Coordinates of C-alpha atoms and ligand atoms in Angstrom, one line a residue:
X24 CA 8.3 14.0 -21.4
X25 CA 4.7 13.7 -21.6
X26 CA 2.9 14.1 -18.1
X27 CA -0.6 14.8 -18.1
X28 CA -1.2 18.7 -15.8
X29 CA -4.3 19.6 -15.5
X30 CA -4.8 22.4 -12.7
X31 CA -7.9 22.2 -10.3
X32 CA -6.5 23.9 -7.2
X33 CA -5.4 27.1 -8.9
X34 CA -8.6 27.2 -11.2
X35 CA -11.1 27.5 -8.6
X36 CA -9.2 28.7 -5.7
X37 CA -8.9 31.9 -5.5
X38 CA -5.4 33.2 -5.6
X39 CA -3.7 36.5 -4.3
X40 CA -4.4 39.4 -6.4
X41 CA -0.1 40.2 -5.2
X42 CA 1.8 38.4 -7.8
X43 CA 4.9 39.8 -5.8
X44 CA 7.3 37.9 -3.5
X45 CA 6.7 40.4 -0.2
X46 CA 6.5 38.9 2.5
X47 CA 2.8 40.0 3.5
X48 CA -0.1 38.5 5.1
X49 CA -2.2 37.2 2.2
X50 CA -5.5 37.5 3.1
X51 CA -8.7 36.3 1.1
X52 CA -6.4 33.8 -0.4
X53 CA -5.9 30.2 -0.4
X54 CA -2.6 30.5 -3.1
X55 CA 0.0 32.5 -4.0
X56 CA 1.9 32.3 -7.3
X57 CA 5.3 32.3 -6.3
X58 CA 8.4 31.3 -8.9
X59 CA 11.2 28.9 -7.6
X60 CA 14.5 30.1 -7.6
X61 CA 17.3 29.2 -10.0
X62 CA 19.6 26.8 -8.3
X63 CA 23.0 28.1 -8.9
X64 CA 24.4 24.4 -10.1
X65 CA 21.8 22.3 -9.8
X66 CA 22.6 17.8 -9.4
X67 CA 20.0 15.4 -8.8
X68 CA 21.1 12.9 -6.0
X69 CA 18.4 10.0 -6.4
X70 CA 14.9 9.7 -7.6
X71 CA 12.1 7.4 -6.6
X72 CA 11.3 5.7 -10.0
X73 CA 8.4 4.3 -8.0
X74 CA 6.7 7.5 -7.8
X75 CA 8.2 8.5 -10.9
X76 CA 6.4 5.4 -12.4
X77 CA 2.8 6.8 -11.0
X78 CA 2.9 10.4 -12.3
X79 CA 3.8 8.5 -16.7
X80 CA 7.4 9.5 -15.9
X81 CA 9.9 6.8 -17.3
X82 CA 13.4 5.9 -16.0
X83 CA 15.1 7.1 -19.1
X84 CA 13.8 10.5 -18.7
X85 CA 14.0 11.1 -14.9
X86 CA 17.7 11.4 -16.1
X87 CA 17.3 13.9 -18.5
X88 CA 18.0 17.3 -18.2
X89 CA 14.9 18.9 -18.4
X90 CA 13.8 16.1 -15.0
X91 CA 16.6 17.7 -13.4
X92 CA 15.6 21.9 -14.7
X93 CA 12.3 20.9 -13.4
X94 CA 12.4 19.3 -10.5
X95 CA 14.7 21.6 -9.2
X96 CA 13.3 24.6 -10.3
X97 CA 15.6 25.6 -12.8
X98 CA 13.1 25.9 -15.5
X99 CA 9.4 26.4 -15.1
X100 CA 7.2 23.4 -17.0
X101 CA 5.8 24.9 -20.2
X102 CA 2.2 26.2 -18.9
X103 CA 2.3 26.1 -15.5
X104 CA 1.8 28.4 -12.6
X105 CA 4.0 27.0 -9.7
X106 CA 2.3 28.3 -6.1
X107 CA 2.7 28.5 -2.9
X108 CA 0.3 27.6 -0.2
X109 CA -1.5 30.2 2.7
X110 CA -2.0 28.9 5.8
X111 CA -1.4 29.5 9.9
X112 CA -1.6 26.9 13.2
X113 CA -1.3 25.9 16.3
X114 CA 2.6 25.2 17.3
X115 CA 3.1 23.7 20.5
X116 CA -0.6 24.7 21.5
X117 CA -0.1 27.9 20.8
X118 CA -2.0 29.7 17.9
X119 CA 0.8 31.2 15.7
X120 CA -0.9 33.1 13.2
X121 CA -0.3 33.0 8.9
X122 CA 2.3 30.6 8.5
X123 CA 2.2 29.4 5.1
X124 CA 4.3 27.7 2.3
X125 CA 7.6 29.0 3.8
X126 CA 10.2 27.0 1.2
X127 CA 7.5 24.7 -0.5
X128 CA 6.2 25.8 -4.2
X129 CA 3.5 23.5 -5.7
X130 CA 4.4 22.9 -9.4
X131 CA 1.7 21.6 -10.9
X132 CA -1.0 18.6 -10.6
X133 CA -1.0 15.6 -12.6
X134 CA -3.3 13.2 -13.9
X135 CA -2.5 9.7 -14.7
X136 CA -4.2 6.1 -14.5
X137 CA -7.1 8.1 -12.1
X138 CA -4.8 9.4 -9.8
X139 CA -4.6 13.3 -9.3
X140 CA -0.8 13.7 -7.3
X141 CA 0.1 17.3 -6.5
X142 CA 4.2 18.1 -7.2
X143 CA 5.6 20.1 -4.8
X144 CA 9.6 21.4 -4.5
X145 CA 10.8 22.1 -0.5
X146 CA 13.4 24.1 -0.3
X147 CA 13.3 26.0 -3.5
X148 CA 13.5 29.8 -3.1
X149 CA 11.8 32.4 -0.5
X150 CA 7.6 32.7 -1.0
X151 CA 5.4 35.6 0.3
X152 CA 5.6 32.8 3.8
X153 CA 8.9 32.7 4.0
X154 CA 8.9 35.4 6.8
X155 CA 12.3 35.5 8.7
X156 CA 13.5 32.5 6.7
X157 CA 15.3 31.8 3.8
X158 CA 13.6 29.4 1.8
X159 CA 16.2 27.0 0.9
X160 CA 17.1 22.9 3.0
X161 CA 19.4 21.5 3.9
X162 CA 21.5 18.5 3.1
X163 CA 20.4 16.5 5.9
X164 CA 17.0 17.3 6.4
X165 CA 16.2 16.7 2.4
X166 CA 17.6 13.3 2.6
X167 CA 16.0 12.4 5.6
X168 CA 13.0 13.6 4.4
X169 CA 13.8 11.8 1.3
X170 CA 14.3 8.4 2.2
X171 CA 11.1 8.4 5.4
X172 CA 8.7 9.5 3.5
X173 CA 8.9 6.9 0.3
X174 CA 9.7 4.5 3.8
X175 CA 7.0 5.0 5.3
X176 CA 4.9 4.4 2.1
X177 CA 6.3 0.7 1.7
X178 CA 6.2 0.1 5.3
X179 CA 2.4 0.5 4.7
X180 CA 1.7 4.4 6.3
X181 CA -0.6 6.7 5.1
X182 CA 2.3 9.2 4.0
X183 CA 3.6 11.9 0.5
X184 CA 5.9 10.9 -0.9
X185 CA 9.1 11.9 -2.7
X186 CA 9.9 12.2 -6.5
X187 CA 13.8 13.5 -6.7
X188 CA 16.5 15.0 -4.3
X189 CA 18.4 17.2 -5.4
X190 CA 21.3 19.2 -4.7
X191 CA 21.2 23.1 -5.5
X192 CA 24.5 23.8 -5.5
X193 CA 24.2 26.6 -2.8
X194 CA 25.1 27.4 0.5
X195 CA 22.9 28.0 3.4
X196 CA 24.1 29.3 6.7
X197 CA 22.2 27.3 9.4
X198 CA 22.6 27.2 13.2
X199 CA 22.1 23.4 13.9
X200 CA 21.5 23.7 18.0
X201 CA 20.6 27.1 18.1
X202 CA 23.6 28.3 19.8
X203 CA 25.4 31.1 17.7
X204 CA 27.1 28.8 16.3
X205 CA 25.8 29.1 12.4
X206 CA 27.7 27.0 9.2
X207 CA 26.9 27.0 5.9
X208 CA 26.0 23.7 4.6
X209 CA 24.7 22.5 1.3
X210 CA 21.7 23.2 0.0
X211 CA 19.0 20.9 -1.3
X212 CA 15.5 20.7 -2.7
X213 CA 12.8 17.3 -2.7
X214 CA 10.4 17.2 -4.7
X215 CA 7.3 15.4 -3.1
X216 CA 3.7 14.1 -4.0
X217 CA 0.4 14.5 -2.3
X218 CA -3.0 13.9 -3.7
X219 CA -2.9 16.7 -1.4
X220 CA -0.5 19.1 0.4
X221 CA -4.0 21.2 3.1
X222 CA -3.3 21.0 5.8
X223 CA -5.6 21.5 8.6
X224 CA -4.0 24.5 9.2
X225 CA -5.2 26.0 5.8
X226 CA -8.8 25.8 7.1
X227 CA -7.5 27.2 10.4
X228 CA -6.4 30.8 9.0
X229 CA -9.6 31.8 7.3
X230 CA -11.8 31.2 10.7
X231 CA -9.1 33.2 12.2
X232 CA -9.5 36.0 9.8
X233 CA -13.4 35.4 10.3
X234 CA -13.4 34.9 6.2
X235 CA -16.4 32.0 5.9
X236 CA -16.8 32.7 2.2
X237 CA -13.1 31.2 1.7
X238 CA -13.5 28.6 4.2
X239 CA -16.5 27.4 2.8
X240 CA -14.4 27.5 -0.6
X241 CA -11.9 25.0 0.5
X242 CA -14.2 22.7 2.0
X243 CA -16.2 22.4 -0.8
X244 CA -13.0 22.3 -3.2
X245 CA -11.5 19.3 -0.2
X246 CA -14.6 17.6 -0.4
X247 CA -15.4 17.5 -4.5
X248 CA -12.2 16.6 -5.1
X249 CA -10.8 14.8 -2.1
X250 CA -13.8 13.2 -0.1
X251 CA -16.6 13.0 -3.6
X252 CA -17.5 9.8 -1.5
X253 CA -19.7 11.6 0.7
X254 CA -21.4 13.6 -2.1
X255 CA -22.3 17.2 -2.7
X256 CA -21.3 20.0 0.1
X257 CA -24.0 20.5 2.8
X258 CA -23.9 20.7 6.3
X259 CA -24.8 17.1 6.9
X260 CA -21.0 16.3 4.5
X261 CA -19.2 18.9 6.6
X262 CA -20.0 17.0 9.8
X263 CA -19.1 13.5 7.8
X264 CA -16.1 15.4 6.1
X265 CA -15.5 16.1 10.0
X266 CA -15.8 12.4 10.4
X267 CA -13.6 11.2 7.8
X268 CA -10.9 13.2 8.3
X269 CA -10.9 12.0 12.1
X270 CA -11.1 8.8 11.7
X271 CA -8.1 9.0 9.2
X272 CA -5.9 10.7 11.1
X273 CA -6.6 7.9 14.4
X274 CA -5.8 5.4 11.4
X275 CA -2.4 7.0 10.6
X276 CA -1.5 7.5 14.4
X277 CA -2.2 4.1 15.3
X278 CA 0.2 2.9 11.8
X279 CA 3.0 5.8 13.7
X280 CA 2.3 3.3 17.1
X281 CA 2.6 0.6 15.3
X282 CA 5.5 0.9 13.5
X283 CA 7.6 3.6 16.3
X284 CA 7.4 6.7 14.6
X285 CA 7.7 9.8 16.4
X286 CA 7.0 12.3 14.2
X287 CA 8.3 15.0 16.5
X288 CA 6.4 18.3 15.3
X289 CA 2.4 17.7 15.5
X290 CA 1.7 21.2 14.7
X291 CA -1.8 21.7 13.5
X292 CA 0.2 23.6 9.8
X293 CA 1.5 20.1 9.9
X294 CA -1.2 18.1 10.1
X295 CA -2.4 16.3 6.3
X296 CA -6.4 17.0 6.0
X297 CA -6.2 13.6 4.3
X298 CA -4.5 11.3 7.4
X299 CA -0.9 11.7 6.0
X300 CA 1.7 12.1 7.5
X301 CA 3.9 15.2 6.5
X302 CA 6.3 17.3 6.6
X303 CA 9.5 15.3 7.4
X304 CA 11.3 17.3 10.4
X305 CA 12.9 16.1 13.5
X306 CA 10.7 12.9 13.3
X307 CA 13.0 9.8 15.2
X308 CA 12.6 5.7 14.9
X309 CA 12.0 4.2 18.5
X310 CA 15.0 3.0 19.7
X311 CA 14.5 1.7 23.1
X312 CA 10.8 1.1 23.2
X313 CA 9.3 4.6 25.6
X314 CA 6.3 6.3 25.5
X315 CA 7.9 9.6 26.8
X316 CA 10.8 10.1 23.9
X317 CA 10.8 12.3 21.8
X318 CA 13.4 13.2 19.1
X319 CA 12.7 17.0 18.9
X320 CA 15.2 19.2 20.9
X321 CA 13.0 22.1 20.9
X322 CA 10.5 20.0 22.8
X323 CA 12.5 18.0 25.0
X324 CA 11.5 20.1 28.7
X325 CA 7.4 19.7 27.7
X326 CA 7.5 16.3 25.2
X327 CA 4.5 17.3 24.1
X328 CA 5.1 15.4 20.8
X329 CA 6.5 11.8 22.3
X330 CA 5.7 9.1 21.2
X331 CA 3.0 7.7 23.5
X332 CA 1.4 11.4 23.6
X333 CA 0.8 11.5 20.1
X334 CA -2.9 10.0 19.7
X335 CA -3.9 12.6 22.1
X336 CA -2.4 15.3 20.0
X337 CA -3.9 14.1 17.1
X338 CA -7.2 14.5 19.3
X339 CA -6.1 17.7 20.1
X340 CA -5.3 19.0 16.4
X341 CA -8.9 17.4 15.2
X342 CA -10.4 19.9 18.2
X343 CA -8.3 23.1 16.7
X344 CA -10.0 21.5 13.4
X345 CA -13.7 21.6 14.9
X346 CA -13.4 25.0 15.9
X347 CA -12.1 26.0 12.1
X348 CA -14.8 24.2 10.4
X349 CA -17.5 25.3 13.2
X350 CA -18.5 28.7 11.4
X351 CA -20.2 26.3 8.3
X352 CA -21.6 23.8 10.5
X353 CA -23.0 26.2 13.4
X354 CA -23.4 23.3 15.6
X355 CA -21.4 22.0 18.5
X356 CA -22.9 18.5 19.4
X357 CA -22.0 16.7 16.1
X358 CA -18.5 17.5 16.1
X359 CA -18.5 16.8 19.8
X360 CA -19.6 13.2 19.1
X361 CA -16.9 12.6 16.5
X362 CA -14.1 13.8 18.8
X363 CA -15.3 11.1 21.6
X364 CA -15.9 8.6 18.9
X365 CA -12.2 9.7 17.9
X366 CA -10.8 8.3 22.0
X367 CA -13.4 5.4 22.4
X368 CA -11.9 4.3 18.3
X369 CA -9.0 5.0 19.9
X370 CA -9.4 2.2 22.6
X371 CA -9.8 -0.3 20.2
X372 CA -7.3 0.4 17.3
X373 CA -4.4 0.1 19.8
X374 CA -5.1 -2.6 21.5
X375 CA -6.3 -4.4 17.6
X376 CA -3.1 -3.0 16.5
X377 CA -0.9 -4.4 19.9
X378 CA -2.8 -7.6 19.2
X379 CA -1.5 -7.9 16.1
X380 CA 1.9 -7.2 16.7
X381 CA 1.5 -10.0 19.0
X382 CA 0.2 -12.5 17.3
X383 CA -3.0 -12.4 18.8
X384 CA -6.2 -12.8 16.8
X385 CA -9.3 -14.3 19.0
X386 CA -10.4 -12.2 22.2
X387 CA -9.8 -12.4 25.8
X388 CA -10.0 -10.3 28.8
X389 CA -7.1 -10.4 29.6
X390 CA -5.9 -8.9 26.4
X391 CA -5.4 -5.4 27.7
X392 CA -3.4 -6.4 31.0
X393 CA -1.2 -8.0 28.3
X394 CA -0.2 -5.5 26.5
X395 CA -0.2 -3.0 29.3
X396 CA 2.6 -5.7 31.3
X397 CA 4.6 -5.6 27.9
X398 CA 5.2 -2.3 27.3
X399 CA 5.6 -1.9 31.1
X400 CA 8.2 -4.9 31.1
X401 CA 9.4 -3.4 27.4
X402 CA 10.5 0.3 29.5
X403 CA 11.8 -1.3 32.2
X404 CA 15.2 -1.6 30.4
X405 CA 16.2 0.0 27.4
X406 CA 14.4 -2.4 24.6
X407 CA 14.6 -1.9 21.3
X408 CA 11.3 -2.0 20.1
X409 CA 11.9 -3.0 16.2
X410 CA 13.8 -6.1 17.1
X411 CA 11.6 -7.1 20.2
X412 CA 8.9 -7.4 18.1
X413 CA 10.1 -8.7 14.7
X414 CA 12.0 -11.4 16.8
X415 CA 9.1 -12.3 19.3
X416 CA 7.2 -13.9 16.1
X417 CA 10.3 -16.6 16.7
X418 CA 8.4 -17.7 20.3
X419 CA 7.1 -20.9 20.2
X420 CA 7.2 -22.0 24.3
X421 CA 8.7 -19.9 26.7
X422 CA 12.0 -22.2 26.7
X423 CA 14.7 -19.8 25.7
X424 CA 11.7 -16.9 24.6
X425 CA 14.9 -14.9 26.8
X426 CA 17.5 -15.5 24.2
X427 CA 14.8 -14.8 21.5
X428 CA 15.0 -11.7 22.7
X429 CA 18.4 -10.8 23.8
X430 CA 19.7 -9.1 21.0
X431 CA 16.9 -6.3 21.8
X432 CA 18.6 -5.7 24.8
X433 CA 20.8 -3.1 24.8
X434 CA 23.0 -3.8 28.2
X435 CA 21.2 -7.6 28.3
X436 CA 24.4 -8.4 31.1
X437 CA 23.3 -5.9 32.8
X438 CA 19.8 -7.1 33.7
X439 CA 18.7 -7.0 36.4
X440 CA 17.2 -11.2 37.8
X441 CA 14.1 -9.4 38.6
X442 CA 13.8 -8.1 35.0
X443 CA 15.4 -11.0 33.9
X444 CA 11.9 -12.6 36.1
X445 CA 9.6 -10.3 35.0
X446 CA 10.4 -11.4 30.9
X447 CA 10.0 -14.6 32.1
X448 CA 6.5 -14.1 33.2
X449 CA 5.4 -12.3 30.7
X450 CA 6.0 -15.1 28.3
X451 CA 4.4 -17.4 30.5
X452 CA 1.7 -15.3 30.4
X453 CA 1.9 -15.2 26.1
X454 CA 1.9 -18.5 25.9
X455 CA -0.5 -19.5 27.8
X456 CA -2.8 -17.1 26.4
X457 CA -1.3 -18.7 22.6
X458 CA -2.6 -21.2 23.2
X459 CA -6.4 -19.8 22.4
X460 CA -5.2 -19.7 19.5
X461 CA -6.2 -21.6 16.2
X462 CA -3.8 -20.3 13.7
X463 CA -0.1 -22.6 13.5
X464 CA 3.1 -21.2 14.9
X465 CA 4.0 -20.6 11.3
X466 CA 1.0 -18.6 10.4
X467 CA 1.0 -17.3 13.2
X468 CA 4.5 -15.6 12.4
X469 CA 3.9 -15.2 8.8
X470 CA 1.2 -12.9 9.8
X471 CA 3.0 -11.2 12.9
X472 CA 6.0 -10.7 10.2
X473 CA 3.2 -8.5 8.2
X474 CA 3.0 -5.7 10.7
X475 CA 6.4 -5.9 12.8
X476 CA 9.1 -4.5 9.8
X477 CA 12.5 -6.0 10.1
X478 CA 14.1 -2.4 8.6
X479 CA 13.4 0.8 9.6
X480 CA 14.7 4.0 9.3
X481 CA 17.0 4.4 12.2
X482 CA 18.1 7.7 12.6
X483 CA 21.5 7.2 13.2
X484 CA 21.6 5.4 9.4
X485 CA 19.9 8.5 7.8
X486 CA 23.3 10.8 9.5
X487 CA 25.1 7.9 8.0
X488 CA 23.8 8.5 4.2
X489 CA 23.7 12.3 5.2
X490 CA 27.8 11.9 6.5
X491 CA 28.4 10.2 3.0
X492 CA 26.5 12.4 0.5
X493 CA 27.6 15.2 2.1
X494 CA 31.5 14.1 1.2
X495 CA 29.7 13.1 -2.7
X496 CA 28.7 9.4 -2.1
X497 CA 25.3 9.1 -2.3
X498 CA 25.8 5.0 -2.6
X499 CA 23.8 5.0 0.8
X500 CA 21.4 6.7 -0.1
X501 CA 20.6 4.7 -2.5
X502 CA 21.7 1.4 0.0
X503 CA 18.7 2.7 2.1
X504 CA 16.3 3.6 0.2
X505 CA 15.9 -0.1 -1.9
X506 CA 16.5 -1.7 1.6
X507 CA 13.6 0.3 3.1
X508 CA 11.1 -1.0 0.0
X509 CA 10.9 -4.6 1.5
X510 CA 10.8 -3.3 5.1
X511 CA 8.9 -7.0 6.2
X512 CA 11.2 -9.0 4.1
X513 CA 14.0 -10.6 5.4
X514 CA 17.4 -9.5 3.8
X515 CA 19.7 -11.6 4.3
X516 CA 22.5 -9.4 2.9
X517 CA 21.4 -6.6 4.8
X518 CA 21.2 -8.1 7.9
X519 CA 23.5 -5.0 9.7
X520 CA 20.7 -3.0 9.6
X521 CA 18.6 -5.3 11.8
X522 CA 20.8 -4.1 14.4
X523 CA 20.5 -1.7 17.4
X524 CA 21.8 2.2 17.7
X525 CA 25.6 1.6 17.8
X526 CA 26.7 3.8 20.7
X527 CA 28.4 6.4 19.0
X528 CA 25.1 7.5 17.7
X529 CA 23.6 7.2 21.0
X530 CA 24.1 11.2 21.9
X531 CA 24.8 12.9 18.4
X532 CA 23.1 15.7 16.9
X533 CA 20.9 14.1 14.1
X534 CA 21.2 10.6 15.3
X535 CA 19.0 11.2 19.1
X536 CA 18.4 14.7 18.8
X537 CA 17.1 16.7 15.7
X538 CA 16.6 20.4 16.1
X539 CA 13.6 21.9 13.6
X540 CA 16.8 23.7 12.1
X541 CA 16.5 22.2 8.1
Ligands
LIG622 P1 7.5 23.8 9.6 O1 8.3 23.7 11.8 O2 9.0 23.4 9.2 O3 6.3 22.8 9.8 O4 7.6 24.9 9.9 C1 6.9 25.8 10.5 C2 6.4 27.5 9.2 O5 7.9 27.6 8.8 C3 6.3 26.6 8.3 O6 5.5 27.9 7.4 C4 7.3 26.6 7.0 O7 7.0 26.9 5.9 C5 8.7 27.8 7.6 N1 9.5 27.1 7.3 C6 10.4 25.9 8.0 N2 12.0 26.8 7.6 C7 11.6 27.6 6.5 C8 12.5 28.1 5.7 N3 13.9 27.7 5.5 N4 12.4 29.7 5.2 C9 11.4 29.6 5.2 N5 10.5 28.9 6.0 C10 10.5 28.6 6.3
LIG623 MG1 6.2 22.3 8.2

């Protein structure tokens, strides 16, 4: 394996001088050196060849012992020094103090084709930031992160990525439902890849500790390596830096809304500074369209991170980031202006996004109302979001429109007449509205199919792959992985995945309810 290792992060940023692995508060440092734990019997289950290619690792190399050893933490790559990052975060609205990479260990940076990638193992053992936990990850959460991060990439959603999914051979104790019934599960390790794993919390921790010097070092590093188009670090550019993060964060969340992805734990330690989807934990995909839905059982009561609230939480998190970088800016007004802009941009971009899902490219004063009415209708009875929007592209006129979406209703026969009437009325308005459009139905269909995925990683699909993998059968991981490489393309052999969640999955743990236990 001949990868081009570089070292910007650890050579340019302050390291923790303590080289031990004891759990501790780490101050005046961006990271601590930490070695992965040797797995008992590592076994690679799946590799993303697209990602391997990006790193200049050939398909043949991904089958080697060396690859397995490096990407499960069994061996440290020559002349590299793995490390974990220090960060804090606001969890569910409250400052939680130091968190850090409790089970993530960065291996190295790879530069290839003018791109710089950080390579990280998740679930490779404890670090100074592991607090009371073990630093490990289980098979189910690792399969979910692996499949979903690559699926998001192919959906065109900004995201961190994954290179490999492996079993560690170790047993890991978890109490999935936090009900006092812990059980052993198979341990697993995902190697995940991103231009950066920096989070809002990496900046917040310094400000919380009044360490402006290191805050500035980290912001300067981030601008130099990730926002270099802004120019040299200066007060003006710190403001532009914040504006750029705000834009990227909004952009990412609009994509989530478009595809029906609910992150589930939008704490500030899970917000990437590059506006990438990061930390796939108790996330979920909307089945029935429902602004109030959250997959995360920990969030069941307040539903802070529900689908419809993601844009607001993005803004709330940006407020925390604004507070975090304020010490190097010392002016409130420009930051407030940017946060205000987020609100306006959200309205605008959200409208554009919804219009694109409906195939509307001209403007009409009633568009907001048309969309509002659609969203209301979608929530009258359980209506599958993915199927509804995908099939809508076949709409030509209101005749037969209900049949067009019949497949999206969970129980078509039970749909009340008055609901059907509301739909008929909406379709009538939609048909009238479409007459203003200047493109043919065929062209509209093509454009709609490019933004309304046919296949998403429904929660029950992951669960099927998890159950099979637990029995040693990894074929479904591969099948879903390949399916989701072309989420917008009709795949006749895969029509079975264009289907509503089966009833058995409705209330099953892992399918509609996810806990943070991972
Ligand atoms: P999360 O909610 O998964 O984003 O995790 C919040 C914090 O808990 C992060 O600092 C994680 O590194 C840490 N954490 C979660 N699970 C574990 C684990 N099994 N061992 C050590 N740290 C963990
Ligand atoms: Mg996290």
